[in-house]
C-alpha positions as MATLAB code, in Angstrom:
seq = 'XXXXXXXXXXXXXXXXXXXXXXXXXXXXXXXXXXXXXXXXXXXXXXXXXXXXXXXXXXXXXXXXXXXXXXXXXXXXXXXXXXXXXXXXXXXXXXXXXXXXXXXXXXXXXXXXXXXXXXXXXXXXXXXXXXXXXXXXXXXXXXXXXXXXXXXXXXXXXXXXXXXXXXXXXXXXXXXXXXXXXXXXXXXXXXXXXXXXXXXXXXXXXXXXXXXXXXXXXXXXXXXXXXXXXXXXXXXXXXXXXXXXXXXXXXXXXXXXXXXXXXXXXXXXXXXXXXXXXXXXXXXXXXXXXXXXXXXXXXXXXXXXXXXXXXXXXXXXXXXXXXXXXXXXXXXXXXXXXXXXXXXXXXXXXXXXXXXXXXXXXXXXXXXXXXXXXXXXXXXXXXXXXXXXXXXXXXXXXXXXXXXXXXXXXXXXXXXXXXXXXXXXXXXXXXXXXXXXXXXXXXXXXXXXXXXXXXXXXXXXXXXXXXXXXXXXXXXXXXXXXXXXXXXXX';
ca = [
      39.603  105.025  107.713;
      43.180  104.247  108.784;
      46.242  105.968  107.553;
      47.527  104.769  104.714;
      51.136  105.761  103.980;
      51.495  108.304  100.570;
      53.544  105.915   97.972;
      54.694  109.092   96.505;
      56.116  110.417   99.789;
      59.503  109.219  100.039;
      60.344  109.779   95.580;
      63.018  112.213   95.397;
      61.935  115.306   93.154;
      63.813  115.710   89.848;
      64.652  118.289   87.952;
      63.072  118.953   84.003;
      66.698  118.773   82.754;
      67.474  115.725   84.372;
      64.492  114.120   83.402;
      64.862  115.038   79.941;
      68.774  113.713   79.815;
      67.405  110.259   81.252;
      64.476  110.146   78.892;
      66.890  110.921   76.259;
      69.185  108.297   77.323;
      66.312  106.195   76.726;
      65.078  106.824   73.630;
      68.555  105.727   72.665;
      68.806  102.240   74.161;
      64.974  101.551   72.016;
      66.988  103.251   68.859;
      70.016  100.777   69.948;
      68.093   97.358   70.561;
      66.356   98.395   66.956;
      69.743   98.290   64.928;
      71.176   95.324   67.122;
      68.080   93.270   66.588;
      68.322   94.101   62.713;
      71.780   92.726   62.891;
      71.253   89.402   63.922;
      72.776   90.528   67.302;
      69.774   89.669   69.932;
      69.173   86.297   67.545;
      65.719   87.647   66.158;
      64.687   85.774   63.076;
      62.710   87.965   60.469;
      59.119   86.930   61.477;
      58.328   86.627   57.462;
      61.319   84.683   56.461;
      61.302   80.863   55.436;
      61.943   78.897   58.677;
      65.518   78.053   59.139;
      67.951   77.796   61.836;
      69.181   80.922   63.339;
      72.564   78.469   64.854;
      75.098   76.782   62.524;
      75.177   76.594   59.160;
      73.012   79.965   57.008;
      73.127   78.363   53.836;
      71.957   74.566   54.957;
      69.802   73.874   52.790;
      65.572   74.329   53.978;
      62.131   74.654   53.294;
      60.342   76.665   50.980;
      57.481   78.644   52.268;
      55.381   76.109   50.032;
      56.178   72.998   47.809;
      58.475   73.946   45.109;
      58.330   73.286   41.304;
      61.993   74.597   40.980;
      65.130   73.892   42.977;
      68.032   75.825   41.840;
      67.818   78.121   38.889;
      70.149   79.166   35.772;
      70.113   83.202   34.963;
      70.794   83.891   31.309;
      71.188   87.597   31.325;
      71.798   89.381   27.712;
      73.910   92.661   28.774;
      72.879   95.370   27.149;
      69.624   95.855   26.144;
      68.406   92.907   23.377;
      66.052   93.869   20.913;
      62.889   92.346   21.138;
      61.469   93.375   17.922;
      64.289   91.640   16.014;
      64.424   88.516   17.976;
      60.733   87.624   19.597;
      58.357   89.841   19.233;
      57.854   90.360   15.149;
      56.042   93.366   14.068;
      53.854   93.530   10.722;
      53.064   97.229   10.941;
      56.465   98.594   11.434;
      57.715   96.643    8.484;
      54.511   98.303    6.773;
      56.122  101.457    7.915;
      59.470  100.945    7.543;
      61.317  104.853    6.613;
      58.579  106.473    7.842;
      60.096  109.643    9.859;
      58.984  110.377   13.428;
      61.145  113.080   14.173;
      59.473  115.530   16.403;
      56.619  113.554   16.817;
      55.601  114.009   20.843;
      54.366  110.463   21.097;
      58.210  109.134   20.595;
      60.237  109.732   22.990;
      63.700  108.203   23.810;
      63.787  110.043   27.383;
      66.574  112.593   26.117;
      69.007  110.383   25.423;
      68.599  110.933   21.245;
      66.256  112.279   18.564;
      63.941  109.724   16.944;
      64.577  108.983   13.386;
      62.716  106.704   11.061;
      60.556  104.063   11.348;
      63.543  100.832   11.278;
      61.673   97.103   10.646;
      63.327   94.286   11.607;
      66.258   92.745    9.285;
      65.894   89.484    9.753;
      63.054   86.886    9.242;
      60.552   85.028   11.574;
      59.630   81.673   11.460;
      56.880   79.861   13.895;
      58.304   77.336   16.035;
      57.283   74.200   17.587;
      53.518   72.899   18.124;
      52.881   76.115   19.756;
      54.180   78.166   16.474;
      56.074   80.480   18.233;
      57.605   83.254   16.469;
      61.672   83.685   16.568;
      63.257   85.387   14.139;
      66.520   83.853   12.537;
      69.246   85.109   14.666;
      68.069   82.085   17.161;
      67.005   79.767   15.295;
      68.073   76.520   17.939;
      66.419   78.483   20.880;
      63.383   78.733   18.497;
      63.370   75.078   18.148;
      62.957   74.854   21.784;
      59.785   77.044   21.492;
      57.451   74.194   23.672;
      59.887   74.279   26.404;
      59.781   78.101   26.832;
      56.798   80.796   28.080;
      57.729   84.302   26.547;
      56.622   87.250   28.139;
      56.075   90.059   25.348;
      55.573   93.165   27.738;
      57.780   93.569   30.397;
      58.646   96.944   31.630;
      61.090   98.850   32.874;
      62.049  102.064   35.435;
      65.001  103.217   33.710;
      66.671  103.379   30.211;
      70.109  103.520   31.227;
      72.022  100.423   31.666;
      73.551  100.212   35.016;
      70.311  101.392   36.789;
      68.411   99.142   34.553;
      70.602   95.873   35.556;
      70.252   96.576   39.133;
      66.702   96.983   38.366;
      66.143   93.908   36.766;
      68.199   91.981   38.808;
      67.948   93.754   42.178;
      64.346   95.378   42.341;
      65.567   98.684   42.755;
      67.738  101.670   39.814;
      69.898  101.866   43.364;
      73.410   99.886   43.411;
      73.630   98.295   47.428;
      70.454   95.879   46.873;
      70.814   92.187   47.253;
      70.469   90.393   43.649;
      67.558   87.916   43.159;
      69.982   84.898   43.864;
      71.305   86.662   46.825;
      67.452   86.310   47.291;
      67.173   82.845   46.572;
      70.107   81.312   48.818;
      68.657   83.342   51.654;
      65.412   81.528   51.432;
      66.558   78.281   50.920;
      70.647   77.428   51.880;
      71.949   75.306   49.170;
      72.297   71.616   48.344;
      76.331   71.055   48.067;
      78.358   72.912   51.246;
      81.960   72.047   49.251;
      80.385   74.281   46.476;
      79.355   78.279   46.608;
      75.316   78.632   46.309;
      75.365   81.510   44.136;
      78.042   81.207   41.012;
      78.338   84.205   38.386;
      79.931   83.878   35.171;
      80.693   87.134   33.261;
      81.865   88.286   29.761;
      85.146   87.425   30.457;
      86.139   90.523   27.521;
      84.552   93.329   28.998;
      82.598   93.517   32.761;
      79.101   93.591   33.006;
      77.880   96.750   33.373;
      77.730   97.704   37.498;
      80.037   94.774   37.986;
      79.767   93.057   41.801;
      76.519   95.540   42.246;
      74.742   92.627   40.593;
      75.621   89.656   43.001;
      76.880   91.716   45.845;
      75.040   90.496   49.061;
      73.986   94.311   49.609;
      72.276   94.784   53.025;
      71.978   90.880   52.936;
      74.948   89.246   55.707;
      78.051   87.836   53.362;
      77.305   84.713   53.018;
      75.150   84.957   50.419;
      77.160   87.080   48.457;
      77.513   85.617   44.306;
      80.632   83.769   44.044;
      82.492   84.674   40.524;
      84.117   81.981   38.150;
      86.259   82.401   35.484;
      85.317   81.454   31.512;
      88.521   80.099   30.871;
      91.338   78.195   32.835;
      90.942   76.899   36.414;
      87.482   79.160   37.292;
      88.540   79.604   40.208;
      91.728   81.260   41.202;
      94.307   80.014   43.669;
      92.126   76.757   43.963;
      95.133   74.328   44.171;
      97.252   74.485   47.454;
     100.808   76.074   46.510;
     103.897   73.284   45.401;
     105.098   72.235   48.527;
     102.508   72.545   50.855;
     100.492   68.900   51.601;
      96.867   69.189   52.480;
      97.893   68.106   56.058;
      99.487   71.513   56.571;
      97.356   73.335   54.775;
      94.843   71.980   57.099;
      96.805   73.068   60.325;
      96.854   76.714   58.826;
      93.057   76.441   58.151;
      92.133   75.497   61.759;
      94.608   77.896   63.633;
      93.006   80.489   61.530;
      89.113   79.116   62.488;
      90.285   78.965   66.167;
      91.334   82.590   66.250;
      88.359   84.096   64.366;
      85.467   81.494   66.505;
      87.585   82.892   69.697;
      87.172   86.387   69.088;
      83.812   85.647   67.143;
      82.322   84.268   70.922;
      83.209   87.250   72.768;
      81.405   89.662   69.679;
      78.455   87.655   68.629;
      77.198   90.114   66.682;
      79.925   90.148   64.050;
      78.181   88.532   61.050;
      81.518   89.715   58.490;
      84.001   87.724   60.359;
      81.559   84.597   61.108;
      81.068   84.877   56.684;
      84.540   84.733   56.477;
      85.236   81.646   58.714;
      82.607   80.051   56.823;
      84.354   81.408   53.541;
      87.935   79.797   54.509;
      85.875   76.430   54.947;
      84.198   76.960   52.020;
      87.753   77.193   50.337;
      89.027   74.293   51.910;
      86.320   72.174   50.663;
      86.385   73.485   47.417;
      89.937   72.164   46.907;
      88.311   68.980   46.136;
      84.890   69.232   44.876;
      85.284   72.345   42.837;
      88.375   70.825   40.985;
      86.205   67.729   39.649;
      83.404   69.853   38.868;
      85.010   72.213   36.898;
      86.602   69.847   35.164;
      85.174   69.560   31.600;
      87.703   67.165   30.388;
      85.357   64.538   31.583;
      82.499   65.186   29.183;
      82.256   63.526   25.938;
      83.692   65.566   22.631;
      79.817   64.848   21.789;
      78.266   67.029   24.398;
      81.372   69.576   23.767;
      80.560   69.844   20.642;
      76.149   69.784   20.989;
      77.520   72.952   23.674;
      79.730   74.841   20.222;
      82.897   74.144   22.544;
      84.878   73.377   19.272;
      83.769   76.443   17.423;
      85.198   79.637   18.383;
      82.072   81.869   18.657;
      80.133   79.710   20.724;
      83.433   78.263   22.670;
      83.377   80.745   25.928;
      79.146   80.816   26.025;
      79.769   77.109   25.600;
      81.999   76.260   28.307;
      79.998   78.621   30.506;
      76.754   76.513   30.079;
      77.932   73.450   30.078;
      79.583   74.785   33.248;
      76.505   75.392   34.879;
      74.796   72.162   34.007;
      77.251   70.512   35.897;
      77.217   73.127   38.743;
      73.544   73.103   39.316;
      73.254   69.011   39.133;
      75.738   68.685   41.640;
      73.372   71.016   44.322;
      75.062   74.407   43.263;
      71.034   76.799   43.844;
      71.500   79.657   41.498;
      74.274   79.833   38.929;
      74.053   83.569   36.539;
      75.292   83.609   33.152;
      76.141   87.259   31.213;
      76.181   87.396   27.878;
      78.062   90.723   26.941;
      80.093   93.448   28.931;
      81.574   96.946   28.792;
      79.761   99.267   26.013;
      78.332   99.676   22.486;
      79.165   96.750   20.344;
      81.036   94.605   23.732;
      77.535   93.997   24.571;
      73.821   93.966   23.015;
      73.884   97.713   22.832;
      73.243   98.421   19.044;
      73.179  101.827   18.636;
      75.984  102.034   15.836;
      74.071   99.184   14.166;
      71.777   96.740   14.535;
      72.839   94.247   12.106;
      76.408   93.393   13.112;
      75.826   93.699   16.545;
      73.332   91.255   17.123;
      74.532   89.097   14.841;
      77.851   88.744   16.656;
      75.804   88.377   19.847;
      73.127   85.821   18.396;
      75.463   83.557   17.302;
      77.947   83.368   20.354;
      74.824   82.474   22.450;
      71.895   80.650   20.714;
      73.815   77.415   20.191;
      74.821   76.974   23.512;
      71.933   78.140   25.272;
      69.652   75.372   23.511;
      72.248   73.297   24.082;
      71.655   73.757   28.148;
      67.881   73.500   27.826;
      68.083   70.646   25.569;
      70.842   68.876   27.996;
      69.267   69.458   31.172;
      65.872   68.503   29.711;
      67.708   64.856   28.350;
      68.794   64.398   31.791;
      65.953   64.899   33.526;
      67.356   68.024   35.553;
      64.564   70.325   33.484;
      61.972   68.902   36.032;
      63.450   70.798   38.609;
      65.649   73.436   37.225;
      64.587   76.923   36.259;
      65.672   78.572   33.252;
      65.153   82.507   33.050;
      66.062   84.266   29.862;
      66.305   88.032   30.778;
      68.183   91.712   29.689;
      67.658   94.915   31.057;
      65.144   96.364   28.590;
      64.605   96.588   24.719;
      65.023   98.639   21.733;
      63.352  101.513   20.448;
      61.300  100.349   16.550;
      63.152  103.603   15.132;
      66.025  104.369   14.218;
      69.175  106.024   16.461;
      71.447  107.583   13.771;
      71.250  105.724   10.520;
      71.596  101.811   11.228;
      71.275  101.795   14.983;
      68.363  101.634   18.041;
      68.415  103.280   21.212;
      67.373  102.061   25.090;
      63.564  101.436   25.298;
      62.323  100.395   28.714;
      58.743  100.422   27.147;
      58.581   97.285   25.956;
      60.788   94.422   25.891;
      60.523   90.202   25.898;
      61.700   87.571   28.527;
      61.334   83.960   28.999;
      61.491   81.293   31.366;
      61.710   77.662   30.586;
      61.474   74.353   32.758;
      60.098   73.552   36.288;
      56.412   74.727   36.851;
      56.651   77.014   33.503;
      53.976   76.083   30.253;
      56.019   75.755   27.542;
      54.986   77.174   24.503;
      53.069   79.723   25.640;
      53.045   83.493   24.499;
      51.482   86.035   27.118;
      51.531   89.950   27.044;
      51.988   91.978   24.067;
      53.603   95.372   22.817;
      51.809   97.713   20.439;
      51.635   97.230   16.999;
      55.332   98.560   16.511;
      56.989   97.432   19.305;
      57.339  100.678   21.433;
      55.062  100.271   24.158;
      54.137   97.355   26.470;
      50.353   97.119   25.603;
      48.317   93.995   26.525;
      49.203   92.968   29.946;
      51.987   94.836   30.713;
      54.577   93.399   33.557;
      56.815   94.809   35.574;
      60.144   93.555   37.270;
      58.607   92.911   40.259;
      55.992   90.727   38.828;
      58.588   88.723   36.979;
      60.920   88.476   40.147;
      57.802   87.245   42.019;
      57.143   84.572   39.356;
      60.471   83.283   39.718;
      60.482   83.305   43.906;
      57.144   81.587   42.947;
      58.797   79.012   41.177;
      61.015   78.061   44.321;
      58.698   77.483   46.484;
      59.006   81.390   47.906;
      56.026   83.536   48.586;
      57.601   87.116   47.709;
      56.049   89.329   50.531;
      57.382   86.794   53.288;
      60.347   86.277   52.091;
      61.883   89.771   53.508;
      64.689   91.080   55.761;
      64.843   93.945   58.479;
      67.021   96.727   57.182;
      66.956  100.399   57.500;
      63.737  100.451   59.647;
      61.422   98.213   57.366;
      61.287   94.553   56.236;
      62.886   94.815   52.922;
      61.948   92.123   49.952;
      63.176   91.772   46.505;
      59.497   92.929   44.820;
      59.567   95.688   47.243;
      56.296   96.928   47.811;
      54.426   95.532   44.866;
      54.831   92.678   42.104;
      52.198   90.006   41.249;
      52.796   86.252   40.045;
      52.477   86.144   36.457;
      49.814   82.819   36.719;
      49.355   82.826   32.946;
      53.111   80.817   32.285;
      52.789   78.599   35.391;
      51.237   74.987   34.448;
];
């Protein structure tokens, strides 16, 4: 057999240590290419996400993962914890019970955060609504009358009983603050309709902040550009929209693209910068805005008739007002998710009746009910209700006895949600608490499940719709969270 040469003959020995440096050195580049490639840096698309392209324009609007009952969606979110028991979810027993004591009774718990009392029924009346003969009680009686429009959900769920966890749960998927929102969510999957408009606008209690604040429509782990975009109630919504006296659009325009020019120059020698490529897009965005913002904003244009179907001319409905009838004209001119709080700050700034039941929800009932039938009833005359997704949501419920005297505390057992318009069956009623209202019993749902139902809605199968972060794909439902079927039609 001839000679064949050794191909190990001429390697150089090396030694352990030196082996173990380079190996090291190694394992570092993988660790390296894994956090560049999460960043967008080596232009890797999320293998799960809704196809869209990776160049130009994130929030261009495109295509569901399937065909879509919804297109854009209006969040009504009551701050605070509304109780269900006293609004949609009437309960015979407890008023049999009423003053019955269940002090130190194990099976009632409020999770430490105060000693049951006594049994507390509801103080205010129900009345069956609509074909379907939906219950409402009497603090909303013109969402009642919109009963056929609207599937209620009777036993949601939640993780935690304290408000700021339980917001970021409901609205985020997680009791963590630094999680994308679920219209953070949505403009990710789908861009948005109008680029001279932001795809995700929030509209808070302009008296007291919603509990958590930005948390809620913070982009989170999510790049900046599809970060919630906050108007004001009152006045121009959005500040320093004009150009300042003296300055013509001309020069403003200059200033604008010197800016661009720097930013895209140093933006193509660090591709990988996703804050700084938001922000160019943001200064655009601003720009554009100058125009079509100001004329839709502008609710001098609508008749005193709609003003006044919206409460506009009465002073407890006049800011809920203006911010739904704000949002109708938002979401009909392409804006995707628009987020409405009703209720800030603490105790009796918000739905949080624990130093009384009756005067708090009262106040509360009446600044919203008016105006939020108003919106369904508007975008339904318009035929924007097709398309449009209404959810009806708060963080959880309230406990069926009593918290002091008068008042209820937290109860994340059991509480009531609804969603009305595109793909949804109106008047129906699915899920149910127990006989008194404290624990979700018949079908019980959790966030994730209702989050899902919602992504559903759009068009957005939930456990594709995800984004690499911290070393897993990361989704809104997080590892769980079913369609609710029983509300689609």
């Amino acid at each position: 057999m001839p000679n064949q040469k050794n191909p190990y003959s001429e390697l150089q020995p090396i030694a352990r240590r030196d082996f173990l440096a380079q190996a090291g050195g190694g394992i570092g580049g993988l660790a390296l290419a894994c956090l560049l490639e999460q960043e967008g840096v080596l232009g890797q698309t999320p293998a799960n996400h809704a196809a869209k392209p990776q160049q130009g324009n994130p929030l261009a609007p495109h295509p569901p993962h399937f065909p879509a009952k919804a297109k854009r969606v209006i969040s009504l979110f009551m701050f605070g914890g509304m109780s269900h028991i006293d609004t949609f979810d009437p309960k015979i027993e407890l008023t049999k019970k009423d003053g019955v004591s269940v002090a130190g009774n194990p099976i009632y718990d409020t999770g430490g955060r105060s000693a049951p009392g006594k049994l507390m029924r509801s103080n205010w009346q129900f009345k069956n609504y609509g074909k379907c003969g939906m219950p409402v009680s009497d603090l909303l009686p013109n969402i009642g009358a919109c009963a056929d429009d609207i599937a209620l959900i009777r036993s949601m769920r939640s993780d935690s009983n304290n408000h700021v966890p339980a917001v970021y749960h409901m609205l985020t998927g997680s009791i963590l603050s630094g999680r994308p929102g679920l219209g953070n969510w949505v403009t990710y999957g789908l861009g948005t309709e109008n680029q001279s408009l932001p795809a995700f606008v929030v509209m808070t209690d302009p008296r007291a902040l919603v509990g958590g604040g930005a948390g809620n429509w913070s982009s989170g782990f999510l790049p900046s550009y599809y970060q919630g975009v906050q108007f004001r109630s009152a006045g121009l919504p959005v500040l320093n929209l004009k150009p300042p006296t003296g300055v013509s659009p001309e020069k403003q325009r200059e200033h604008i693209a010197l800016i661009e020019k720097l930013n895209e120059n140093y933006l193509r020698e660090h591709p990988g910068e996703q804050e700084l490529a938001a922000r160019i897009r943001t200064y655009e965005l601003a720009y554009r805005m100058q125009s079509e913002a100001t004329e839709a904003v502008d609710l001098s244009k609508e008749t005193e008739t709609t003003k006044q179907m919206y409460g506009m001319d009465k002073p407890d409905t006049e800011i809920v007002g203006r911010q739904c009838l704000l949002a109708r004209r938002l979401v009909e001119r392409g804006v995707r998710f628009v987020q409405i709080y009703s209720g800030g700050g603490v105790f009796d700034q918000s739905w949080d009746a624990h130093n009384g039941m009756v005067a708090n929800h009262e106040r509360r009932a009446k600044e919203m009910d008016l105006p939020v039938s108003a919106l369904l009833r508007d975008l339904k005359q318009r035929g924007l209700l097709e398309d449009t997704l209404l959810v009806f949501h708060t963080e959880f419920g309230r406990m069926p006895f009593t918290e002091g005297s008068v008042g209820r505390d937290h109860n994340p057992k059991a509480f009531s949600v609804w969603l009305a318009g595109a793909g949804v069956k109106g008047g129906t009623i699915f899920g149910s608490s127990d006989e008194i209202g404290y624990i979700a019993a018949e079908n019980p749902q959790t966030v994730y499940d209702f989050n899902a139902t919602i992504l559903h809605l759009l068009g957005l199968e939930h456990t594709r719709l995800t984004y690499p972060y911290g070393g897993r794909n990361m989704r809104l439902t997080d590892v769980s969270g079913e369609v609710i079927k029983a509300v689609l039609s």
